[in-house]
Amino acid sequence: MALSIQSLLILFTTLLLKGTLVVAETCSNCFTHSRAAYYPNSDEQGTDVGACCFGSFGATINGGDVSAVSDLYRNGVGCGACYQVRCTNSNYCSDKGVTVVITDQGSSHDTDFILSQRAFGRMAQTKDAAASLLALGVVDIEYRRVSCSYPNKNITIKIDENSNYPHYFAFVLWYQQGDKDITAVQLCETQNFVCKLLDRSHGAVWTTNSPPSGPLSLRMLLSGEDGDESWIIPVNNIPENWKGGETYDTGVQINV
C-alpha cells in the first residue's frame, strides 16, 4: 500500500532527527573555529606568572606547548586542560596541529588562545612555514578538547609557598591527566576520615584557612562534559608536618 504524503513527511522528519542526534552525540570530538595569537614578549615557552598560578611549572609543562585562553579559562576550572589546536591555512599548517595545556588567562584580537611561541610554530608544516606563521601574528584556527597524558607521572600536589602550617593550606595540582575537570577537592583526616571541602581561591589554587590535622588524604571530583562525575582518592597521603613549597606524589594516574 502506498504511503501518503503525510506519512512520508513524518518518516523523513524522524530520520532527520535521528541523524541530528547522532551528530550531537559525537560532537565532543568536533572542532570549534576561532583565532589564536602568541605571547609576543616571551621566549619559546610559556609564562611563569600565568593566571593558573602554576609558576615555572606552567611555563615548561608539556615541553612548553602551553596557552592562555579567554572563555575556556572558566574561572580557573579550565586550568590544566588540554586542547588540540590547528591553524587552517593549508599553505603553512599541518593537519595535526599541536596539543597545548592551559596555564594562563588572556585574549588578543578576538582570540580564544594565546599560545607560547613554541606551540604557535608547531602548528606549521615546516620550520620555514613556522616563521611565516609567527610573522602573521594572529591566525584562524580550530580546536577541540583532548586527553592530557603524562607517561610515568602521577598527579602531584604542589604546596603553595605562602602556606603556613598548621593554619593556612594552599596548593595546586600538577599533571592532571584525562579530559575531565577537577571541579571539587576535599581534604580528609586519615584517622577518622572527617573531610573538609576546599575553596578554589583563584586559578588552579585550592585553599583552606583551617586544614584538618594529622596526615591528610585528598579526594578529587572529576567532572566530564557529558555530566559524568567520579571521586578519585589518591594512594599516598600528605604527611602530617607538610611544608610550603614542597611537592607530594599522590601515587594516582587517571586512565586516559
PDB file of C-alpha atoms in Angstrom:
ATOM      1  CA  MET A   1       0.000   0.000   0.000  1.00  0.00           C
ATOM      2  CA  ALA A   2       1.412   3.343  -0.989  1.00  0.00           C
ATOM      3  CA  LEU A   3       2.371   5.735   1.773  1.00  0.00           C
ATOM      4  CA  SER A   4       0.518   9.042   1.996  1.00  0.00           C
ATOM      5  CA  ILE A   5       2.403  12.316   1.680  1.00  0.00           C
ATOM      6  CA  GLN A   6       1.819  12.937   5.392  1.00  0.00           C
ATOM      7  CA  SER A   7       3.344   9.557   6.299  1.00  0.00           C
ATOM      8  CA  LEU A   8       6.360  10.220   4.106  1.00  0.00           C
ATOM      9  CA  LEU A   9       6.894  13.601   5.769  1.00  0.00           C
ATOM     10  CA  ILE A  10       6.718  12.016   9.220  1.00  0.00           C
ATOM     11  CA  LEU A  11       9.192   9.298   8.175  1.00  0.00           C
ATOM     12  CA  PHE A  12      11.597  11.868   6.708  1.00  0.00           C
ATOM     13  CA  THR A  13      11.392  14.054   9.833  1.00  0.00           C
ATOM     14  CA  THR A  14      12.094  11.055  12.079  1.00  0.00           C
ATOM     15  CA  LEU A  15      15.152  10.021  10.078  1.00  0.00           C
ATOM     16  CA  LEU A  16      16.425  13.612  10.050  1.00  0.00           C
ATOM     17  CA  LEU A  17      16.011  13.871  13.835  1.00  0.00           C
ATOM     18  CA  LYS A  18      17.880  10.606  14.397  1.00  0.00           C
ATOM     19  CA  GLY A  19      20.727  11.826  12.224  1.00  0.00           C
ATOM     20  CA  THR A  20      20.874  15.074  14.169  1.00  0.00           C
ATOM     21  CA  LEU A  21      21.023  13.193  17.464  1.00  0.00           C
ATOM     22  CA  VAL A  22      23.910  11.029  16.204  1.00  0.00           C
ATOM     23  CA  VAL A  23      25.863  14.140  15.241  1.00  0.00           C
ATOM     24  CA  ALA A  24      25.154  15.705  18.637  1.00  0.00           C
ATOM     25  CA  GLU A  25      26.277  12.580  20.465  1.00  0.00           C
ATOM     26  CA  THR A  26      29.630  12.501  18.668  1.00  0.00           C
ATOM     27  CA  CYS A  27      30.243  16.243  18.739  1.00  0.00           C
ATOM     28  CA  SER A  28      32.554  16.013  21.726  1.00  0.00           C
ATOM     29  CA  ASN A  29      35.172  15.284  19.053  1.00  0.00           C
ATOM     30  CA  CYS A  30      34.130  18.200  16.848  1.00  0.00           C
ATOM     31  CA  PHE A  31      36.424  21.148  16.192  1.00  0.00           C
ATOM     32  CA  THR A  32      35.394  24.712  17.025  1.00  0.00           C
ATOM     33  CA  HIS A  33      36.570  27.568  14.819  1.00  0.00           C
ATOM     34  CA  SER A  34      38.363  30.528  16.382  1.00  0.00           C
ATOM     35  CA  ARG A  35      41.578  32.562  16.231  1.00  0.00           C
ATOM     36  CA  ALA A  36      44.922  32.325  18.009  1.00  0.00           C
ATOM     37  CA  ALA A  37      47.851  34.634  18.737  1.00  0.00           C
ATOM     38  CA  TYR A  38      51.063  34.035  20.684  1.00  0.00           C
ATOM     39  CA  TYR A  39      52.916  35.619  23.592  1.00  0.00           C
ATOM     40  CA  PRO A  40      54.840  38.424  21.811  1.00  0.00           C
ATOM     41  CA  ASN A  41      57.439  39.075  24.509  1.00  0.00           C
ATOM     42  CA  SER A  42      58.099  35.551  25.751  1.00  0.00           C
ATOM     43  CA  ASP A  43      60.746  33.050  24.892  1.00  0.00           C
ATOM     44  CA  GLU A  44      59.652  29.875  23.140  1.00  0.00           C
ATOM     45  CA  GLN A  45      57.960  28.510  26.251  1.00  0.00           C
ATOM     46  CA  GLY A  46      55.066  29.940  28.241  1.00  0.00           C
ATOM     47  CA  THR A  47      54.977  32.324  31.177  1.00  0.00           C
ATOM     48  CA  ASP A  48      55.767  31.520  34.808  1.00  0.00           C
ATOM     49  CA  VAL A  49      53.284  34.147  36.054  1.00  0.00           C
ATOM     50  CA  GLY A  50      50.174  32.698  34.445  1.00  0.00           C
ATOM     51  CA  ALA A  51      46.721  33.138  35.996  1.00  0.00           C
ATOM     52  CA  CYS A  52      46.529  29.430  36.840  1.00  0.00           C
ATOM     53  CA  CYS A  53      49.365  30.010  39.353  1.00  0.00           C
ATOM     54  CA  PHE A  54      51.407  27.003  38.221  1.00  0.00           C
ATOM     55  CA  GLY A  55      54.613  29.072  38.465  1.00  0.00           C
ATOM     56  CA  SER A  56      57.630  27.895  36.452  1.00  0.00           C
ATOM     57  CA  PHE A  57      55.882  24.548  36.008  1.00  0.00           C
ATOM     58  CA  GLY A  58      53.277  26.378  33.914  1.00  0.00           C
ATOM     59  CA  ALA A  59      55.955  27.582  31.501  1.00  0.00           C
ATOM     60  CA  THR A  60      57.680  24.250  30.934  1.00  0.00           C
ATOM     61  CA  ILE A  61      54.950  21.601  31.244  1.00  0.00           C
ATOM     62  CA  ASN A  62      54.277  19.667  28.032  1.00  0.00           C
ATOM     63  CA  GLY A  63      57.646  20.802  26.680  1.00  0.00           C
ATOM     64  CA  GLY A  64      56.474  24.419  26.747  1.00  0.00           C
ATOM     65  CA  ASP A  65      53.466  23.783  24.493  1.00  0.00           C
ATOM     66  CA  VAL A  66      51.098  25.832  26.645  1.00  0.00           C
ATOM     67  CA  SER A  67      48.484  28.520  26.166  1.00  0.00           C
ATOM     68  CA  ALA A  68      46.401  31.237  27.723  1.00  0.00           C
ATOM     69  CA  VAL A  69      42.681  31.152  26.960  1.00  0.00           C
ATOM     70  CA  SER A  70      39.762  33.530  27.351  1.00  0.00           C
ATOM     71  CA  ASP A  71      36.337  31.909  27.853  1.00  0.00           C
ATOM     72  CA  LEU A  72      37.826  28.422  28.221  1.00  0.00           C
ATOM     73  CA  TYR A  73      39.536  29.576  31.433  1.00  0.00           C
ATOM     74  CA  ARG A  74      36.165  29.258  33.230  1.00  0.00           C
ATOM     75  CA  ASN A  75      37.260  30.964  36.450  1.00  0.00           C
ATOM     76  CA  GLY A  76      40.165  28.566  36.797  1.00  0.00           C
ATOM     77  CA  VAL A  77      38.298  25.308  36.145  1.00  0.00           C
ATOM     78  CA  GLY A  78      39.953  25.164  32.703  1.00  0.00           C
ATOM     79  CA  CYS A  79      43.470  25.241  34.166  1.00  0.00           C
ATOM     80  CA  GLY A  80      45.403  22.103  33.227  1.00  0.00           C
ATOM     81  CA  ALA A  81      43.021  21.100  30.422  1.00  0.00           C
ATOM     82  CA  CYS A  82      44.477  20.028  27.074  1.00  0.00           C
ATOM     83  CA  TYR A  83      43.358  21.111  23.608  1.00  0.00           C
ATOM     84  CA  GLN A  84      44.348  20.147  20.096  1.00  0.00           C
ATOM     85  CA  VAL A  85      44.808  23.393  18.172  1.00  0.00           C
ATOM     86  CA  ARG A  86      45.483  23.568  14.453  1.00  0.00           C
ATOM     87  CA  CYS A  87      45.592  26.532  12.122  1.00  0.00           C
ATOM     88  CA  THR A  88      43.583  26.410   8.903  1.00  0.00           C
ATOM     89  CA  ASN A  89      45.890  27.970   6.298  1.00  0.00           C
ATOM     90  CA  SER A  90      46.779  24.986   4.098  1.00  0.00           C
ATOM     91  CA  ASN A  91      49.901  26.757   2.802  1.00  0.00           C
ATOM     92  CA  TYR A  92      51.544  26.678   6.215  1.00  0.00           C
ATOM     93  CA  CYS A  93      49.568  24.489   8.621  1.00  0.00           C
ATOM     94  CA  SER A  94      49.732  20.780   9.389  1.00  0.00           C
ATOM     95  CA  ASP A  95      46.661  18.601   9.843  1.00  0.00           C
ATOM     96  CA  LYS A  96      47.794  17.503  13.306  1.00  0.00           C
ATOM     97  CA  GLY A  97      48.453  20.915  14.802  1.00  0.00           C
ATOM     98  CA  VAL A  98      49.675  20.993  18.403  1.00  0.00           C
ATOM     99  CA  THR A  99      48.366  19.850  21.788  1.00  0.00           C
ATOM    100  CA  VAL A 100      48.587  22.581  24.430  1.00  0.00           C
ATOM    101  CA  VAL A 101      47.990  22.739  28.191  1.00  0.00           C
ATOM    102  CA  ILE A 102      46.055  25.685  29.622  1.00  0.00           C
ATOM    103  CA  THR A 103      48.180  27.590  32.140  1.00  0.00           C
ATOM    104  CA  ASP A 104      47.012  31.213  31.835  1.00  0.00           C
ATOM    105  CA  GLN A 105      44.114  33.523  31.015  1.00  0.00           C
ATOM    106  CA  GLY A 106      44.087  36.150  28.282  1.00  0.00           C
ATOM    107  CA  SER A 107      42.838  37.206  24.862  1.00  0.00           C
ATOM    108  CA  SER A 108      44.072  39.329  21.989  1.00  0.00           C
ATOM    109  CA  HIS A 109      42.456  40.372  18.697  1.00  0.00           C
ATOM    110  CA  ASP A 110      39.266  38.323  19.344  1.00  0.00           C
ATOM    111  CA  THR A 111      41.226  35.153  20.022  1.00  0.00           C
ATOM    112  CA  ASP A 112      40.371  32.181  22.207  1.00  0.00           C
ATOM    113  CA  PHE A 113      44.032  31.143  22.526  1.00  0.00           C
ATOM    114  CA  ILE A 114      47.343  32.915  23.138  1.00  0.00           C
ATOM    115  CA  LEU A 115      49.915  30.197  22.561  1.00  0.00           C
ATOM    116  CA  SER A 116      53.546  30.067  23.563  1.00  0.00           C
ATOM    117  CA  GLN A 117      55.796  30.828  20.587  1.00  0.00           C
ATOM    118  CA  ARG A 118      56.915  27.201  20.580  1.00  0.00           C
ATOM    119  CA  ALA A 119      53.338  25.923  20.365  1.00  0.00           C
ATOM    120  CA  PHE A 120      52.360  28.513  17.745  1.00  0.00           C
ATOM    121  CA  GLY A 121      55.220  27.440  15.489  1.00  0.00           C
ATOM    122  CA  ARG A 122      54.453  23.749  15.980  1.00  0.00           C
ATOM    123  CA  MET A 123      51.148  24.172  14.133  1.00  0.00           C
ATOM    124  CA  ALA A 124      53.179  24.609  10.947  1.00  0.00           C
ATOM    125  CA  GLN A 125      54.302  22.013   8.422  1.00  0.00           C
ATOM    126  CA  THR A 126      57.977  23.088   8.372  1.00  0.00           C
ATOM    127  CA  LYS A 127      60.387  25.491  10.085  1.00  0.00           C
ATOM    128  CA  ASP A 128      60.016  27.939   7.205  1.00  0.00           C
ATOM    129  CA  ALA A 129      56.237  27.718   7.495  1.00  0.00           C
ATOM    130  CA  ALA A 130      56.543  28.299  11.247  1.00  0.00           C
ATOM    131  CA  ALA A 131      58.453  31.521  10.574  1.00  0.00           C
ATOM    132  CA  SER A 132      55.672  32.618   8.232  1.00  0.00           C
ATOM    133  CA  LEU A 133      53.027  31.866  10.871  1.00  0.00           C
ATOM    134  CA  LEU A 134      54.906  33.851  13.506  1.00  0.00           C
ATOM    135  CA  ALA A 135      55.147  36.761  11.077  1.00  0.00           C
ATOM    136  CA  LEU A 136      51.357  36.738  10.710  1.00  0.00           C
ATOM    137  CA  GLY A 137      50.912  37.048  14.481  1.00  0.00           C
ATOM    138  CA  VAL A 138      47.228  36.051  14.526  1.00  0.00           C
ATOM    139  CA  VAL A 139      45.769  33.115  12.589  1.00  0.00           C
ATOM    140  CA  ASP A 140      42.468  31.319  12.122  1.00  0.00           C
ATOM    141  CA  ILE A 141      42.348  28.020  13.970  1.00  0.00           C
ATOM    142  CA  GLU A 142      40.102  25.177  15.010  1.00  0.00           C
ATOM    143  CA  TYR A 143      40.350  23.412  18.356  1.00  0.00           C
ATOM    144  CA  ARG A 144      38.891  20.607  20.459  1.00  0.00           C
ATOM    145  CA  ARG A 145      39.340  19.230  23.988  1.00  0.00           C
ATOM    146  CA  VAL A 146      41.611  16.179  24.179  1.00  0.00           C
ATOM    147  CA  SER A 147      43.001  13.992  26.956  1.00  0.00           C
ATOM    148  CA  CYS A 148      46.140  15.093  28.758  1.00  0.00           C
ATOM    149  CA  SER A 149      48.761  12.361  29.030  1.00  0.00           C
ATOM    150  CA  TYR A 150      51.902  12.380  31.164  1.00  0.00           C
ATOM    151  CA  PRO A 151      53.576   8.967  30.960  1.00  0.00           C
ATOM    152  CA  ASN A 152      55.307   7.912  34.182  1.00  0.00           C
ATOM    153  CA  LYS A 153      53.871  10.929  36.022  1.00  0.00           C
ATOM    154  CA  ASN A 154      51.316  10.836  38.826  1.00  0.00           C
ATOM    155  CA  ILE A 155      49.058  13.706  39.842  1.00  0.00           C
ATOM    156  CA  THR A 156      51.271  15.777  42.121  1.00  0.00           C
ATOM    157  CA  ILE A 157      50.376  18.204  44.904  1.00  0.00           C
ATOM    158  CA  LYS A 158      52.467  21.389  44.945  1.00  0.00           C
ATOM    159  CA  ILE A 159      52.067  23.220  48.277  1.00  0.00           C
ATOM    160  CA  ASP A 160      51.996  26.982  47.816  1.00  0.00           C
ATOM    161  CA  GLU A 161      54.982  28.808  49.329  1.00  0.00           C
ATOM    162  CA  ASN A 162      52.590  31.072  51.247  1.00  0.00           C
ATOM    163  CA  SER A 163      51.070  28.134  53.133  1.00  0.00           C
ATOM    164  CA  ASN A 164      51.553  28.387  56.891  1.00  0.00           C
ATOM    165  CA  TYR A 165      51.450  25.138  58.861  1.00  0.00           C
ATOM    166  CA  PRO A 166      49.071  24.416  60.547  1.00  0.00           C
ATOM    167  CA  HIS A 167      46.887  27.495  59.930  1.00  0.00           C
ATOM    168  CA  TYR A 168      46.692  28.025  56.155  1.00  0.00           C
ATOM    169  CA  PHE A 169      46.925  25.383  53.440  1.00  0.00           C
ATOM    170  CA  ALA A 170      47.044  26.153  49.703  1.00  0.00           C
ATOM    171  CA  PHE A 171      48.141  24.054  46.748  1.00  0.00           C
ATOM    172  CA  VAL A 172      47.826  23.360  43.040  1.00  0.00           C
ATOM    173  CA  LEU A 173      47.649  20.010  41.263  1.00  0.00           C
ATOM    174  CA  TRP A 174      50.216  19.121  38.613  1.00  0.00           C
ATOM    175  CA  TYR A 175      49.956  16.523  35.814  1.00  0.00           C
ATOM    176  CA  GLN A 176      46.160  16.462  35.551  1.00  0.00           C
ATOM    177  CA  GLN A 177      45.501  13.565  33.183  1.00  0.00           C
ATOM    178  CA  GLY A 178      42.457  12.761  31.073  1.00  0.00           C
ATOM    179  CA  ASP A 179      39.821  15.059  29.631  1.00  0.00           C
ATOM    180  CA  LYS A 180      37.738  15.799  32.733  1.00  0.00           C
ATOM    181  CA  ASP A 181      37.783  18.836  35.000  1.00  0.00           C
ATOM    182  CA  ILE A 182      38.681  18.785  38.687  1.00  0.00           C
ATOM    183  CA  THR A 183      35.610  20.585  39.999  1.00  0.00           C
ATOM    184  CA  ALA A 184      35.868  19.906  43.746  1.00  0.00           C
ATOM    185  CA  VAL A 185      38.539  18.872  46.248  1.00  0.00           C
ATOM    186  CA  GLN A 186      38.170  17.553  49.797  1.00  0.00           C
ATOM    187  CA  LEU A 187      40.877  17.333  52.440  1.00  0.00           C
ATOM    188  CA  CYS A 188      40.341  14.498  54.897  1.00  0.00           C
ATOM    189  CA  GLU A 189      41.846  13.328  58.168  1.00  0.00           C
ATOM    190  CA  THR A 190      43.133   9.818  57.592  1.00  0.00           C
ATOM    191  CA  GLN A 191      42.325   8.539  61.085  1.00  0.00           C
ATOM    192  CA  ASN A 192      38.622   9.370  61.325  1.00  0.00           C
ATOM    193  CA  PHE A 193      38.024  10.433  57.686  1.00  0.00           C
ATOM    194  CA  VAL A 194      36.484  13.776  58.622  1.00  0.00           C
ATOM    195  CA  CYS A 195      36.607  15.758  55.375  1.00  0.00           C
ATOM    196  CA  LYS A 196      36.553  19.441  54.534  1.00  0.00           C
ATOM    197  CA  LEU A 197      35.523  20.862  51.162  1.00  0.00           C
ATOM    198  CA  LEU A 198      38.173  23.289  49.907  1.00  0.00           C
ATOM    199  CA  ASP A 199      37.755  26.604  48.101  1.00  0.00           C
ATOM    200  CA  ARG A 200      39.143  27.366  44.650  1.00  0.00           C
ATOM    201  CA  SER A 201      40.509  30.776  45.558  1.00  0.00           C
ATOM    202  CA  HIS A 202      41.927  31.702  42.140  1.00  0.00           C
ATOM    203  CA  GLY A 203      43.283  29.902  39.093  1.00  0.00           C
ATOM    204  CA  ALA A 204      44.130  26.321  39.986  1.00  0.00           C
ATOM    205  CA  VAL A 205      44.757  27.119  43.680  1.00  0.00           C
ATOM    206  CA  TRP A 206      42.779  25.228  46.346  1.00  0.00           C
ATOM    207  CA  THR A 207      42.825  26.685  49.874  1.00  0.00           C
ATOM    208  CA  THR A 208      41.563  26.372  53.440  1.00  0.00           C
ATOM    209  CA  ASN A 209      42.210  28.571  56.460  1.00  0.00           C
ATOM    210  CA  SER A 210      41.810  25.729  58.941  1.00  0.00           C
ATOM    211  CA  PRO A 211      43.124  22.465  57.500  1.00  0.00           C
ATOM    212  CA  PRO A 212      42.385  19.175  59.246  1.00  0.00           C
ATOM    213  CA  SER A 213      45.122  17.809  61.489  1.00  0.00           C
ATOM    214  CA  GLY A 214      47.372  14.783  61.145  1.00  0.00           C
ATOM    215  CA  PRO A 215      48.258  13.001  57.914  1.00  0.00           C
ATOM    216  CA  LEU A 216      45.843  14.130  55.200  1.00  0.00           C
ATOM    217  CA  SER A 217      44.087  12.369  52.353  1.00  0.00           C
ATOM    218  CA  LEU A 218      42.886  14.182  49.236  1.00  0.00           C
ATOM    219  CA  ARG A 219      39.677  13.467  47.321  1.00  0.00           C
ATOM    220  CA  MET A 220      39.163  14.961  43.846  1.00  0.00           C
ATOM    221  CA  LEU A 221      35.874  15.179  41.942  1.00  0.00           C
ATOM    222  CA  LEU A 222      36.317  14.660  38.197  1.00  0.00           C
ATOM    223  CA  SER A 223      33.523  16.038  36.016  1.00  0.00           C
ATOM    224  CA  GLY A 224      33.076  15.361  32.293  1.00  0.00           C
ATOM    225  CA  GLU A 225      31.263  17.367  29.646  1.00  0.00           C
ATOM    226  CA  ASP A 226      28.700  14.557  29.463  1.00  0.00           C
ATOM    227  CA  GLY A 227      27.751  15.073  33.113  1.00  0.00           C
ATOM    228  CA  ASP A 228      29.642  12.022  34.348  1.00  0.00           C
ATOM    229  CA  GLU A 229      31.255  12.545  37.777  1.00  0.00           C
ATOM    230  CA  SER A 230      33.523  10.402  39.924  1.00  0.00           C
ATOM    231  CA  TRP A 231      35.616  10.862  43.075  1.00  0.00           C
ATOM    232  CA  ILE A 232      39.287   9.897  42.935  1.00  0.00           C
ATOM    233  CA  ILE A 233      41.163   9.052  46.156  1.00  0.00           C
ATOM    234  CA  PRO A 234      44.984   9.119  45.882  1.00  0.00           C
ATOM    235  CA  VAL A 235      47.085   6.222  47.135  1.00  0.00           C
ATOM    236  CA  ASN A 236      49.575   8.396  49.028  1.00  0.00           C
ATOM    237  CA  ASN A 237      48.753  10.769  51.878  1.00  0.00           C
ATOM    238  CA  ILE A 238      50.045  14.254  52.614  1.00  0.00           C
ATOM    239  CA  PRO A 239      52.360  13.984  55.644  1.00  0.00           C
ATOM    240  CA  GLU A 240      51.284  15.496  58.955  1.00  0.00           C
ATOM    241  CA  ASN A 241      54.091  18.071  59.006  1.00  0.00           C
ATOM    242  CA  TRP A 242      53.613  19.334  55.459  1.00  0.00           C
ATOM    243  CA  LYS A 243      55.652  22.337  54.352  1.00  0.00           C
ATOM    244  CA  GLY A 244      55.101  25.223  51.972  1.00  0.00           C
ATOM    245  CA  GLY A 245      56.907  24.816  48.661  1.00  0.00           C
ATOM    246  CA  GLU A 246      57.063  21.010  48.888  1.00  0.00           C
ATOM    247  CA  THR A 247      55.642  18.591  46.322  1.00  0.00           C
ATOM    248  CA  TYR A 248      53.886  15.335  47.181  1.00  0.00           C
ATOM    249  CA  ASP A 249      53.228  12.482  44.755  1.00  0.00           C
ATOM    250  CA  THR A 250      49.640  11.225  45.068  1.00  0.00           C
ATOM    251  CA  GLY A 251      50.507   7.858  43.509  1.00  0.00           C
ATOM    252  CA  VAL A 252      47.496   8.241  41.161  1.00  0.00           C
ATOM    253  CA  GLN A 253      47.258   8.309  37.402  1.00  0.00           C
ATOM    254  CA  ILE A 254      43.921   8.813  35.680  1.00  0.00           C
ATOM    255  CA  ASN A 255      43.315   6.348  32.878  1.00  0.00           C
ATOM    256  CA  VAL A 256      43.085   8.119  29.554  1.00  0.00           C
TER     257      VAL A 256
END
